Amino acid sequence: MSISIETCAAMHIGDRGEQQDRVGIFPHPTKPGCLLAVLSDGMGGHTGGSIAAEQVVLKARQNFSHFTPGVEDIQEFLKSVIDEAHVVIKLTRFTSEADPHSTACVFVLRPGHADWAHCGDSRIYHFRRGGLVSRSPDHSLVGELVRSGRITEAQAETHPQRNLLLSCLGAEREPRIDFGATPALQAGDVFLLCSDGLWAYFSDYELGTTLDELDPRAAAKVLINAARERGAGAGDNISVAIVKVVPVVSAGNALG
């Protein structure tokens, strides 16, 4: 079965005074069928967060333009983006009055393969025909409490320290990087990168069902509108990138 790729990247300022998220989807300049999706949620006071988040996208796009799929190690590439963006963000402290920090989600699609890495509490989901295959672990206090069994996911939603990160770009400590991959893409695979301004309002089931039933553009619109409604006037910045693998139905099959 032949497949094609549908994508969408979208943002909303939410109820904040400034948009400090950044997101982008970029094709490889020379390798057809290879693309990069990157998302970052900036923190650090007025303009600081947006500076940090912008550096993540710039570094990812710059490194991707020189990346040779199938030759260079994909995990080394992903790690280089996060590590180098981390250094650049730390250096911006000397040229601005802000204290910039950021999360990072970096995703690469190659023919037949998908690989990703992240740091922070922005998430990367992999759904297959609506069901959850994997979800990146949050590098946050409540994420660790959930993983250790000390609180439930339901309790995490209202925990007073749910926004406390244990790892991010721009901090004194080197960023924690977790990797994910799928070696064999299938029709029905959907990858969702999003900031906590989106995922905080949805169950995995809701996300998977919406992404399975709708094309990426329509799904992004539905999810953002629902997050805005559920935010009830106190919603965070929202950013989302969707990469969906869909079957290509040939004319002959369609007639048959």
PDB file of C-alpha atoms in Angstrom:
ATOM      1  CA  MET A   1       0.000   0.000   0.000  1.00  0.00           C
ATOM      2  CA  SER A   2       1.291   3.442  -0.900  1.00  0.00           C
ATOM      3  CA  ILE A   3       1.180   6.138   1.745  1.00  0.00           C
ATOM      4  CA  SER A   4       1.372   9.914   1.827  1.00  0.00           C
ATOM      5  CA  ILE A   5       2.049  12.402   4.592  1.00  0.00           C
ATOM      6  CA  GLU A   6      -0.297  15.148   5.751  1.00  0.00           C
ATOM      7  CA  THR A   7       0.912  17.834   8.173  1.00  0.00           C
ATOM      8  CA  CYS A   8      -0.204  20.903  10.054  1.00  0.00           C
ATOM      9  CA  ALA A   9       1.467  23.299  12.492  1.00  0.00           C
ATOM     10  CA  ALA A  10      -0.620  25.788  14.474  1.00  0.00           C
ATOM     11  CA  MET A  11      -0.405  28.139  17.458  1.00  0.00           C
ATOM     12  CA  HIS A  12      -2.718  30.243  19.609  1.00  0.00           C
ATOM     13  CA  ILE A  13      -1.715  32.862  22.160  1.00  0.00           C
ATOM     14  CA  GLY A  14      -4.372  31.623  24.592  1.00  0.00           C
ATOM     15  CA  ASP A  15      -5.083  34.056  27.413  1.00  0.00           C
ATOM     16  CA  ARG A  16      -1.477  35.160  27.831  1.00  0.00           C
ATOM     17  CA  GLY A  17      -0.091  38.572  26.952  1.00  0.00           C
ATOM     18  CA  GLU A  18       2.667  37.150  24.761  1.00  0.00           C
ATOM     19  CA  GLN A  19       3.131  34.096  22.551  1.00  0.00           C
ATOM     20  CA  GLN A  20       6.174  32.250  23.899  1.00  0.00           C
ATOM     21  CA  ASP A  21       5.627  28.971  22.034  1.00  0.00           C
ATOM     22  CA  ARG A  22       7.222  28.265  18.674  1.00  0.00           C
ATOM     23  CA  VAL A  23       6.474  25.485  16.197  1.00  0.00           C
ATOM     24  CA  GLY A  24       7.425  24.593  12.634  1.00  0.00           C
ATOM     25  CA  ILE A  25       7.418  21.783  10.064  1.00  0.00           C
ATOM     26  CA  PHE A  26      10.160  21.833   7.428  1.00  0.00           C
ATOM     27  CA  PRO A  27      10.951  19.577   4.460  1.00  0.00           C
ATOM     28  CA  HIS A  28      14.547  18.490   3.970  1.00  0.00           C
ATOM     29  CA  PRO A  29      16.180  20.746   1.345  1.00  0.00           C
ATOM     30  CA  THR A  30      17.556  17.847  -0.737  1.00  0.00           C
ATOM     31  CA  LYS A  31      15.975  14.568   0.478  1.00  0.00           C
ATOM     32  CA  PRO A  32      12.386  13.956  -0.658  1.00  0.00           C
ATOM     33  CA  GLY A  33      10.191  12.239   1.913  1.00  0.00           C
ATOM     34  CA  CYS A  34      12.195  13.574   4.844  1.00  0.00           C
ATOM     35  CA  LEU A  35      10.820  16.276   7.125  1.00  0.00           C
ATOM     36  CA  LEU A  36      11.460  17.921  10.471  1.00  0.00           C
ATOM     37  CA  ALA A  37       8.861  18.980  13.038  1.00  0.00           C
ATOM     38  CA  VAL A  38      10.013  21.046  15.992  1.00  0.00           C
ATOM     39  CA  LEU A  39       8.136  22.611  18.894  1.00  0.00           C
ATOM     40  CA  SER A  40       9.263  24.614  21.909  1.00  0.00           C
ATOM     41  CA  ASP A  41       7.539  26.229  24.888  1.00  0.00           C
ATOM     42  CA  GLY A  42       9.538  29.170  26.184  1.00  0.00           C
ATOM     43  CA  MET A  43       9.820  30.417  29.774  1.00  0.00           C
ATOM     44  CA  GLY A  44      11.715  33.241  31.404  1.00  0.00           C
ATOM     45  CA  GLY A  45       9.789  36.439  31.885  1.00  0.00           C
ATOM     46  CA  HIS A  46       8.920  39.081  29.339  1.00  0.00           C
ATOM     47  CA  THR A  47      10.458  38.195  25.921  1.00  0.00           C
ATOM     48  CA  GLY A  48      12.806  35.674  27.561  1.00  0.00           C
ATOM     49  CA  GLY A  49      10.641  32.682  26.764  1.00  0.00           C
ATOM     50  CA  SER A  50      10.075  33.670  23.166  1.00  0.00           C
ATOM     51  CA  ILE A  51      13.832  34.201  22.692  1.00  0.00           C
ATOM     52  CA  ALA A  52      14.557  30.711  24.023  1.00  0.00           C
ATOM     53  CA  ALA A  53      11.831  29.009  22.021  1.00  0.00           C
ATOM     54  CA  GLU A  54      12.927  30.744  18.830  1.00  0.00           C
ATOM     55  CA  GLN A  55      16.471  29.470  19.314  1.00  0.00           C
ATOM     56  CA  VAL A  56      15.242  25.880  19.426  1.00  0.00           C
ATOM     57  CA  VAL A  57      13.460  26.194  16.094  1.00  0.00           C
ATOM     58  CA  LEU A  58      16.350  28.042  14.466  1.00  0.00           C
ATOM     59  CA  LYS A  59      18.933  25.503  15.623  1.00  0.00           C
ATOM     60  CA  ALA A  60      16.775  22.552  14.579  1.00  0.00           C
ATOM     61  CA  ARG A  61      16.173  23.952  11.109  1.00  0.00           C
ATOM     62  CA  GLN A  62      19.841  24.891  10.682  1.00  0.00           C
ATOM     63  CA  ASN A  63      21.131  21.452  11.688  1.00  0.00           C
ATOM     64  CA  PHE A  64      18.486  19.693   9.611  1.00  0.00           C
ATOM     65  CA  SER A  65      19.590  21.495   6.468  1.00  0.00           C
ATOM     66  CA  HIS A  66      23.021  19.841   6.861  1.00  0.00           C
ATOM     67  CA  PHE A  67      21.743  16.437   8.018  1.00  0.00           C
ATOM     68  CA  THR A  68      22.175  13.463   5.667  1.00  0.00           C
ATOM     69  CA  PRO A  69      19.420  10.888   6.313  1.00  0.00           C
ATOM     70  CA  GLY A  70      20.586   7.291   6.117  1.00  0.00           C
ATOM     71  CA  VAL A  71      24.221   8.266   6.592  1.00  0.00           C
ATOM     72  CA  GLU A  72      24.410  10.203   9.849  1.00  0.00           C
ATOM     73  CA  ASP A  73      23.157   8.746  13.113  1.00  0.00           C
ATOM     74  CA  ILE A  74      19.638  10.026  13.772  1.00  0.00           C
ATOM     75  CA  GLN A  75      19.938  10.057  17.563  1.00  0.00           C
ATOM     76  CA  GLU A  76      23.155  12.054  17.341  1.00  0.00           C
ATOM     77  CA  PHE A  77      21.352  14.574  15.151  1.00  0.00           C
ATOM     78  CA  LEU A  78      18.432  14.880  17.570  1.00  0.00           C
ATOM     79  CA  LYS A  79      20.773  15.214  20.523  1.00  0.00           C
ATOM     80  CA  SER A  80      22.840  17.861  18.744  1.00  0.00           C
ATOM     81  CA  VAL A  81      19.785  20.055  18.216  1.00  0.00           C
ATOM     82  CA  ILE A  82      18.791  20.028  21.884  1.00  0.00           C
ATOM     83  CA  ASP A  83      22.324  20.318  23.266  1.00  0.00           C
ATOM     84  CA  GLU A  84      23.337  23.140  20.934  1.00  0.00           C
ATOM     85  CA  ALA A  85      20.098  25.050  21.460  1.00  0.00           C
ATOM     86  CA  HIS A  86      20.669  24.708  25.207  1.00  0.00           C
ATOM     87  CA  VAL A  87      24.103  26.350  24.883  1.00  0.00           C
ATOM     88  CA  VAL A  88      22.777  29.175  22.716  1.00  0.00           C
ATOM     89  CA  ILE A  89      19.924  29.866  25.152  1.00  0.00           C
ATOM     90  CA  LYS A  90      22.358  30.049  28.076  1.00  0.00           C
ATOM     91  CA  LEU A  91      24.512  32.511  26.124  1.00  0.00           C
ATOM     92  CA  THR A  92      21.542  34.815  25.507  1.00  0.00           C
ATOM     93  CA  ARG A  93      21.551  35.646  29.207  1.00  0.00           C
ATOM     94  CA  PHE A  94      24.585  37.821  28.539  1.00  0.00           C
ATOM     95  CA  THR A  95      22.853  39.779  25.767  1.00  0.00           C
ATOM     96  CA  SER A  96      19.442  40.236  27.375  1.00  0.00           C
ATOM     97  CA  GLU A  97      17.987  41.016  30.775  1.00  0.00           C
ATOM     98  CA  ALA A  98      15.830  37.903  30.629  1.00  0.00           C
ATOM     99  CA  ASP A  99      16.443  34.429  32.066  1.00  0.00           C
ATOM    100  CA  PRO A 100      15.379  32.323  29.092  1.00  0.00           C
ATOM    101  CA  HIS A 101      14.443  28.634  29.236  1.00  0.00           C
ATOM    102  CA  SER A 102      12.553  26.349  26.902  1.00  0.00           C
ATOM    103  CA  THR A 103      11.237  22.871  26.345  1.00  0.00           C
ATOM    104  CA  ALA A 104      12.038  21.098  23.069  1.00  0.00           C
ATOM    105  CA  CYS A 105      10.373  18.470  20.878  1.00  0.00           C
ATOM    106  CA  VAL A 106      12.296  17.435  17.757  1.00  0.00           C
ATOM    107  CA  PHE A 107      10.795  14.923  15.310  1.00  0.00           C
ATOM    108  CA  VAL A 108      12.227  13.577  12.046  1.00  0.00           C
ATOM    109  CA  LEU A 109      10.296  11.577   9.468  1.00  0.00           C
ATOM    110  CA  ARG A 110      12.220   9.567   6.886  1.00  0.00           C
ATOM    111  CA  PRO A 111      10.844   7.058   4.364  1.00  0.00           C
ATOM    112  CA  GLY A 112       9.551   4.212   6.510  1.00  0.00           C
ATOM    113  CA  HIS A 113      10.854   5.615   9.802  1.00  0.00           C
ATOM    114  CA  ALA A 114      10.128   8.212  12.462  1.00  0.00           C
ATOM    115  CA  ASP A 115      12.479   9.297  15.255  1.00  0.00           C
ATOM    116  CA  TRP A 116      12.154  11.929  17.943  1.00  0.00           C
ATOM    117  CA  ALA A 117      13.628  13.421  21.091  1.00  0.00           C
ATOM    118  CA  HIS A 118      12.365  15.803  23.743  1.00  0.00           C
ATOM    119  CA  CYS A 119      13.253  17.708  26.888  1.00  0.00           C
ATOM    120  CA  GLY A 120      10.745  19.248  29.275  1.00  0.00           C
ATOM    121  CA  ASP A 121       6.984  18.800  29.459  1.00  0.00           C
ATOM    122  CA  SER A 122       6.015  19.462  25.862  1.00  0.00           C
ATOM    123  CA  ARG A 123       4.867  16.107  24.531  1.00  0.00           C
ATOM    124  CA  ILE A 124       5.280  13.845  21.526  1.00  0.00           C
ATOM    125  CA  TYR A 125       2.463  11.333  21.013  1.00  0.00           C
ATOM    126  CA  HIS A 126       2.361   8.417  18.593  1.00  0.00           C
ATOM    127  CA  PHE A 127      -1.106   7.122  17.769  1.00  0.00           C
ATOM    128  CA  ARG A 128      -1.978   4.304  15.387  1.00  0.00           C
ATOM    129  CA  ARG A 129      -5.543   4.222  14.073  1.00  0.00           C
ATOM    130  CA  GLY A 130      -6.645   6.173  17.120  1.00  0.00           C
ATOM    131  CA  GLY A 131      -4.904   4.059  19.755  1.00  0.00           C
ATOM    132  CA  LEU A 132      -1.980   5.324  21.817  1.00  0.00           C
ATOM    133  CA  VAL A 133       1.321   3.666  20.916  1.00  0.00           C
ATOM    134  CA  SER A 134       3.601   5.895  22.969  1.00  0.00           C
ATOM    135  CA  ARG A 135       3.748   9.218  24.797  1.00  0.00           C
ATOM    136  CA  SER A 136       6.901  11.043  25.835  1.00  0.00           C
ATOM    137  CA  PRO A 137       7.496  11.250  29.603  1.00  0.00           C
ATOM    138  CA  ASP A 138       7.173  14.701  31.173  1.00  0.00           C
ATOM    139  CA  HIS A 139      10.392  15.977  32.741  1.00  0.00           C
ATOM    140  CA  SER A 140       8.437  17.536  35.585  1.00  0.00           C
ATOM    141  CA  LEU A 141       7.892  16.998  39.276  1.00  0.00           C
ATOM    142  CA  VAL A 142       4.397  15.603  38.818  1.00  0.00           C
ATOM    143  CA  GLY A 143       5.642  13.428  35.970  1.00  0.00           C
ATOM    144  CA  GLU A 144       8.128  11.798  38.330  1.00  0.00           C
ATOM    145  CA  LEU A 145       5.485  11.470  41.045  1.00  0.00           C
ATOM    146  CA  VAL A 146       3.145   9.691  38.621  1.00  0.00           C
ATOM    147  CA  ARG A 147       5.880   7.365  37.348  1.00  0.00           C
ATOM    148  CA  SER A 148       6.858   6.448  40.919  1.00  0.00           C
ATOM    149  CA  GLY A 149       3.230   5.702  41.806  1.00  0.00           C
ATOM    150  CA  ARG A 150       3.022   8.413  44.462  1.00  0.00           C
ATOM    151  CA  ILE A 151       0.140  10.207  42.737  1.00  0.00           C
ATOM    152  CA  THR A 152      -2.298   9.310  39.960  1.00  0.00           C
ATOM    153  CA  GLU A 153      -2.566  11.065  36.605  1.00  0.00           C
ATOM    154  CA  ALA A 154      -5.877  12.520  37.782  1.00  0.00           C
ATOM    155  CA  GLN A 155      -4.171  13.976  40.863  1.00  0.00           C
ATOM    156  CA  ALA A 156      -1.379  15.353  38.697  1.00  0.00           C
ATOM    157  CA  GLU A 157      -3.890  17.490  36.787  1.00  0.00           C
ATOM    158  CA  THR A 158      -4.585  19.628  39.859  1.00  0.00           C
ATOM    159  CA  HIS A 159      -1.261  19.308  41.693  1.00  0.00           C
ATOM    160  CA  PRO A 160      -0.093  22.759  42.914  1.00  0.00           C
ATOM    161  CA  GLN A 161       3.408  22.167  41.471  1.00  0.00           C
ATOM    162  CA  ARG A 162       2.312  20.690  38.149  1.00  0.00           C
ATOM    163  CA  ASN A 163       4.257  23.345  36.214  1.00  0.00           C
ATOM    164  CA  LEU A 164       7.588  22.694  37.962  1.00  0.00           C
ATOM    165  CA  LEU A 165      10.096  21.318  35.438  1.00  0.00           C
ATOM    166  CA  LEU A 166      13.011  19.116  36.444  1.00  0.00           C
ATOM    167  CA  SER A 167      14.791  19.565  33.112  1.00  0.00           C
ATOM    168  CA  CYS A 168      14.687  22.148  30.345  1.00  0.00           C
ATOM    169  CA  LEU A 169      16.969  24.019  27.957  1.00  0.00           C
ATOM    170  CA  GLY A 170      18.823  27.023  29.363  1.00  0.00           C
ATOM    171  CA  ALA A 171      19.126  25.755  32.947  1.00  0.00           C
ATOM    172  CA  GLU A 172      22.399  25.211  34.767  1.00  0.00           C
ATOM    173  CA  ARG A 173      22.100  21.438  34.446  1.00  0.00           C
ATOM    174  CA  GLU A 174      22.557  19.753  31.102  1.00  0.00           C
ATOM    175  CA  PRO A 175      19.182  18.922  29.564  1.00  0.00           C
ATOM    176  CA  ARG A 176      17.721  15.472  30.008  1.00  0.00           C
ATOM    177  CA  ILE A 177      16.944  13.999  26.591  1.00  0.00           C
ATOM    178  CA  ASP A 178      14.584  11.077  25.998  1.00  0.00           C
ATOM    179  CA  PHE A 179      14.335   9.418  22.587  1.00  0.00           C
ATOM    180  CA  GLY A 180      11.605   7.576  20.740  1.00  0.00           C
ATOM    181  CA  ALA A 181      11.262   5.843  17.390  1.00  0.00           C
ATOM    182  CA  THR A 182       9.108   3.661  15.224  1.00  0.00           C
ATOM    183  CA  PRO A 183      10.973   1.499  12.676  1.00  0.00           C
ATOM    184  CA  ALA A 184       8.038   0.799  10.374  1.00  0.00           C
ATOM    185  CA  LEU A 185       5.537   3.492   9.493  1.00  0.00           C
ATOM    186  CA  GLN A 186       1.996   2.367   8.743  1.00  0.00           C
ATOM    187  CA  ALA A 187      -1.066   4.021   7.317  1.00  0.00           C
ATOM    188  CA  GLY A 188      -2.980   5.256  10.345  1.00  0.00           C
ATOM    189  CA  ASP A 189       0.082   6.475  12.224  1.00  0.00           C
ATOM    190  CA  VAL A 190      -0.267   9.987  13.615  1.00  0.00           C
ATOM    191  CA  PHE A 191       2.382  11.940  15.499  1.00  0.00           C
ATOM    192  CA  LEU A 192       1.375  14.879  17.681  1.00  0.00           C
ATOM    193  CA  LEU A 193       3.822  17.392  19.128  1.00  0.00           C
ATOM    194  CA  CYS A 194       2.190  19.843  21.542  1.00  0.00           C
ATOM    195  CA  SER A 195       2.817  22.159  24.476  1.00  0.00           C
ATOM    196  CA  ASP A 196       1.072  21.759  27.830  1.00  0.00           C
ATOM    197  CA  GLY A 197      -1.303  24.518  26.779  1.00  0.00           C
ATOM    198  CA  LEU A 198      -2.956  21.826  24.646  1.00  0.00           C
ATOM    199  CA  TRP A 199      -2.414  18.420  26.242  1.00  0.00           C
ATOM    200  CA  ALA A 200      -3.489  19.559  29.719  1.00  0.00           C
ATOM    201  CA  TYR A 201      -7.122  19.557  28.587  1.00  0.00           C
ATOM    202  CA  PHE A 202      -7.406  16.158  26.897  1.00  0.00           C
ATOM    203  CA  SER A 203      -7.287  12.455  27.590  1.00  0.00           C
ATOM    204  CA  ASP A 204      -5.179  10.256  25.336  1.00  0.00           C
ATOM    205  CA  TYR A 205      -8.415   8.779  23.982  1.00  0.00           C
ATOM    206  CA  GLU A 206      -9.792  12.178  22.979  1.00  0.00           C
ATOM    207  CA  LEU A 207      -6.575  13.128  21.213  1.00  0.00           C
ATOM    208  CA  GLY A 208      -6.243   9.821  19.400  1.00  0.00           C
ATOM    209  CA  THR A 209      -9.854   9.744  18.244  1.00  0.00           C
ATOM    210  CA  THR A 210      -9.796  13.315  16.960  1.00  0.00           C
ATOM    211  CA  LEU A 211      -6.517  12.807  15.087  1.00  0.00           C
ATOM    212  CA  ASP A 212      -7.741   9.535  13.568  1.00  0.00           C
ATOM    213  CA  GLU A 213     -11.063  10.908  12.354  1.00  0.00           C
ATOM    214  CA  LEU A 214      -9.936  14.283  10.979  1.00  0.00           C
ATOM    215  CA  ASP A 215      -7.226  15.568   8.673  1.00  0.00           C
ATOM    216  CA  PRO A 216      -4.414  17.447  10.481  1.00  0.00           C
ATOM    217  CA  ARG A 217      -5.710  20.929   9.724  1.00  0.00           C
ATOM    218  CA  ALA A 218      -9.232  20.137  10.924  1.00  0.00           C
ATOM    219  CA  ALA A 219      -7.913  18.255  13.969  1.00  0.00           C
ATOM    220  CA  ALA A 220      -5.693  21.169  14.996  1.00  0.00           C
ATOM    221  CA  LYS A 221      -8.644  23.555  14.761  1.00  0.00           C
ATOM    222  CA  VAL A 222     -10.936  21.305  16.805  1.00  0.00           C
ATOM    223  CA  LEU A 223      -8.329  20.668  19.504  1.00  0.00           C
ATOM    224  CA  ILE A 224      -7.279  24.297  19.844  1.00  0.00           C
ATOM    225  CA  ASN A 225     -10.895  25.490  20.030  1.00  0.00           C
ATOM    226  CA  ALA A 226     -11.697  22.865  22.666  1.00  0.00           C
ATOM    227  CA  ALA A 227      -8.597  23.790  24.700  1.00  0.00           C
ATOM    228  CA  ARG A 228      -9.587  27.444  24.562  1.00  0.00           C
ATOM    229  CA  GLU A 229     -13.080  26.614  25.791  1.00  0.00           C
ATOM    230  CA  ARG A 230     -11.835  24.344  28.574  1.00  0.00           C
ATOM    231  CA  GLY A 231      -9.247  26.934  29.598  1.00  0.00           C
ATOM    232  CA  ALA A 232     -12.159  29.164  30.609  1.00  0.00           C
ATOM    233  CA  GLY A 233     -10.250  32.413  30.235  1.00  0.00           C
ATOM    234  CA  ALA A 234      -7.039  31.190  31.881  1.00  0.00           C
ATOM    235  CA  GLY A 235      -5.524  29.199  29.052  1.00  0.00           C
ATOM    236  CA  ASP A 236      -1.798  29.049  28.303  1.00  0.00           C
ATOM    237  CA  ASN A 237      -0.104  29.504  24.923  1.00  0.00           C
ATOM    238  CA  ILE A 238      -0.979  26.613  22.618  1.00  0.00           C
ATOM    239  CA  SER A 239       1.251  25.050  19.990  1.00  0.00           C
ATOM    240  CA  VAL A 240       0.726  21.901  17.962  1.00  0.00           C
ATOM    241  CA  ALA A 241       2.355  20.020  15.103  1.00  0.00           C
ATOM    242  CA  ILE A 242       0.629  17.039  13.489  1.00  0.00           C
ATOM    243  CA  VAL A 243       2.186  14.526  11.096  1.00  0.00           C
ATOM    244  CA  LYS A 244      -0.262  11.936   9.749  1.00  0.00           C
ATOM    245  CA  VAL A 245       0.433   8.893   7.560  1.00  0.00           C
ATOM    246  CA  VAL A 246      -2.499   8.214   5.232  1.00  0.00           C
ATOM    247  CA  PRO A 247      -3.069   5.547   2.574  1.00  0.00           C
ATOM    248  CA  VAL A 248      -3.060   6.486  -1.085  1.00  0.00           C
ATOM    249  CA  VAL A 249      -5.941   4.822  -2.894  1.00  0.00           C
ATOM    250  CA  SER A 250      -5.115   4.252  -6.553  1.00  0.00           C
ATOM    251  CA  ALA A 251      -7.743   4.850  -9.218  1.00  0.00           C
ATOM    252  CA  GLY A 252      -7.831   1.139  -9.964  1.00  0.00           C
ATOM    253  CA  ASN A 253      -8.451   0.202  -6.355  1.00  0.00           C
ATOM    254  CA  ALA A 254     -11.067   2.891  -5.991  1.00  0.00           C
ATOM    255  CA  LEU A 255     -12.992   1.531  -8.993  1.00  0.00           C
ATOM    256  CA  GLY A 256     -12.608  -2.037  -7.876  1.00  0.00           C
TER     257      GLY A 256
END
